[in-house]
């Protein structure tokens, strides 16, 4: 892997047992030396719970998405908010990503600190502190390309006022956000969008560089309905982009069109590109693909594959790379086991964690698949409720490995996650910046 | 405030803009110097979102709970998992707390590192790494008192085996956990409990020091029903404690009885104490009281006050000390504003954040109360949906301050939270260890 970002400060950073997951009695060591310690998830030396990333699955997903975007001709700016891990950003860039997407100026600053030089903030730039920081970063990093969203005249005027206080060294570059009635941010009508485009084009501070939208919040899982919705939304993007192009609203030298989460990126990749008077750069922003999951995105990927033709149907899809392991601390009733993980350790916002592995030291050489009828039905802050058959062979002390649903909300619960090989030997550690 | 814990390493720790909430352009400074910077939440210099703790409310809650526990004669070991902030632990101990409660051995180790010397782990001790760490901490800190829960013979045997590998310097001290059918951990029957008590009493590694239970998960908010349930549970604790006492199962020199979250601590405080053949220490473990909240615990406190007689009804209750402030980034529809905070910033597991304040720089000298009809109806990872009247005076750029429901799941989203005075001037910073 090319050292495409400046990760030395992460690797040199001392980690100690005050970081959740680090072995209690181990002396502090630089994060970059963790992979050389010979630690193993299943041999009893590590505390539980542990969130781990499987190297092989991560590498598979990097290659899969590289192949997918290459086959479709779109660029990828993976959403960094998923992992907020510069080490993973470096892998994504090394696998061909055009840049990194973020949600906040804090996340932008983390990207810039570690050397990312193309960033889309798929969110409104707003606020005195945020605008000042963007102006500062653009001045101190002449090679930084940074695009943010604008969806209202009020926001545009606020940026102009706030930027003027800091004498920007160059013009700010915005994407106009198209929204959906009943949705989140974004202009709700063509008229509103065109009025805003005209105002941006007339701004002495901000350039209009493209059109953006996000289809992910309206997806239903019904493939035909989702395809119709996303196709319609991409047509609306084209319509506004074409009108802006005709009216000379884009500053150029190219026009960015961007959309795409990890649930319907196939339709986005197919429908987003178009021809305009300047070169068009179609940029997908999928984030969750990188570790994938065992819940929401696993279900959505089935639709992606079904829609993507024989070549992609025959091929293995994305692999779930993120697992949370915990221990059975009690089996107070025959059909109930309590696990040592909770809301602080694993996603619970879209689905509960999905039990996938069981392991008993002394009995098992490697994890066994968990029975299909095991279900986590609830979590407290520090506990999970695992429902099992009354005669299930599961004991106090056994380990249970769960897949998760929605990687974003597991990553943000860990300051450091171990990476593991296929035998759950620890190969290194990933540092997050939430 | 007495420097009752060793907080120097926290105050000396350098904080920089890679920590969410820290001003983007400020140079790194020791955390202990943050209060001297003259930062203000509402003047535009700080990034949003921000989670802040109001000093006056925190101090009020410390005093309120000190008075409440003194009036009832119970000891307090506040649950540290709520904040995982040694600086707040120090305030709790200075306000008279007997010790600190934790949920994991990682949390125990954080307590010990900063000088806490009485810890209840209101959870099962289990696992080779965890048991080894407990043995190590007990050996290296002769003044450490540490109690953990046991609820099964399988767990007891596993502890004995794991502890034997590390030659414990002294006996481990356990509380037997009583549970509730359909509940979480804990022995489900008196017979099971007595059998386990007998096994602990016969153990060559573990002493039985008391009985524990947790009433919080079965509370309904129906005050009469909750009172009957908690009273019954405390009677079951007494029944098992009395039987263990008669059978000589307790190792002494005192017997600990412990229960109590932050929702029905009044009933626990009234019902838990009893007389046995050795001195009885009744220990309440409330955690959320310390910052209180504007949701679940605010509702439960109304029942606590209603049950607690004229003196407590006349007195002001706990105050919500924790607020999350964000900015209106878009008002894409008349009755919808999108805020710059999401699942990464504020609790969403029991209720959505509750809008309490609005502030517009230039118009307002101080925050105005938010109208009662403003509601956060949903959150994404980085956004909140605020529903308002179509004619509400709320603009892009305005600040909105929200109370939260369930402090635990807001604290764990912030590595550092600013403390503020009543005018939202930043007085310092609290570091968390999740």
Coordinates of N, CA, C and O in Angstrom, one line a residue, chain A residues 2 11 37 74 83 90 96 100 136 147 158 200 223 232 267 278 317 332 373 383:
Chain A
X2 N 0.7 2.1 -1.0 CA 1.4 3.4 -1.0 C 1.1 4.2 0.3 O 0.0 4.2 0.7
X11 N 0.9 6.5 13.7 CA 1.7 5.3 14.0 C 2.6 5.5 15.2 O 2.9 4.5 16.0
X37 N 2.8 -7.4 18.1 CA 2.7 -7.9 19.5 C 2.3 -9.4 19.5 O 2.4 -10.0 20.6
X74 N -17.5 6.2 -13.1 CA -17.7 7.3 -12.2 C -16.5 7.4 -11.3 O -15.7 6.4 -11.1
X83 N -16.0 6.0 8.8 CA -14.9 5.5 9.6 C -14.1 6.6 10.3 O -13.6 6.3 11.4
X90 N -6.5 6.4 3.5 CA -5.3 6.2 2.7 C -5.4 5.0 1.8 O -5.1 4.9 0.6
X96 N -7.7 4.0 -5.6 CA -8.1 4.8 -6.8 C -9.1 5.9 -6.5 O -9.6 6.6 -7.4
X100 N -12.0 12.4 -0.8 CA -12.7 11.9 0.4 C -13.9 12.9 0.6 O -13.8 14.1 0.5
X136 N -9.0 29.6 6.0 CA -7.6 29.4 6.5 C -7.0 28.1 5.9 O -5.8 28.2 5.4
X147 N -15.0 21.3 -1.9 CA -16.3 21.6 -2.4 C -17.3 21.4 -1.2 O -17.2 20.5 -0.5
X158 N -24.7 34.4 4.3 CA -23.9 34.2 5.5 C -22.4 33.9 5.2 O -21.5 34.4 5.9
X200 N -25.3 32.4 -6.9 CA -24.0 32.0 -6.7 C -23.1 32.5 -7.8 O -22.0 33.0 -7.6
X223 N -36.9 -2.7 -5.0 CA -35.9 -2.4 -6.0 C -36.5 -1.6 -7.1 O -35.9 -0.6 -7.6
X232 N -35.3 9.2 -11.4 CA -36.0 10.4 -11.5 C -35.2 11.6 -10.8 O -35.1 12.7 -11.4
X267 N -27.4 2.5 -9.4 CA -28.3 3.3 -10.2 C -27.7 4.7 -10.4 O -27.7 5.3 -11.5
X278 N -18.9 21.6 -20.5 CA -17.6 21.4 -20.0 C -17.4 19.9 -19.6 O -18.5 19.2 -19.5
X317 N -20.1 -10.5 -3.7 CA -20.4 -9.1 -3.4 C -19.4 -8.5 -2.4 O -18.3 -9.1 -2.2
X332 N -29.0 -16.4 32.5 CA -29.9 -16.4 33.7 C -31.2 -17.2 33.5 O -31.9 -17.6 34.4
X373 N -31.0 -19.2 14.7 CA -32.1 -18.7 15.5 C -31.6 -17.9 16.7 O -32.4 -17.5 17.6
X383 N -24.8 -3.9 27.9 CA -25.3 -5.3 27.9 C -26.1 -5.5 26.6 O -26.8 -4.6 26.1

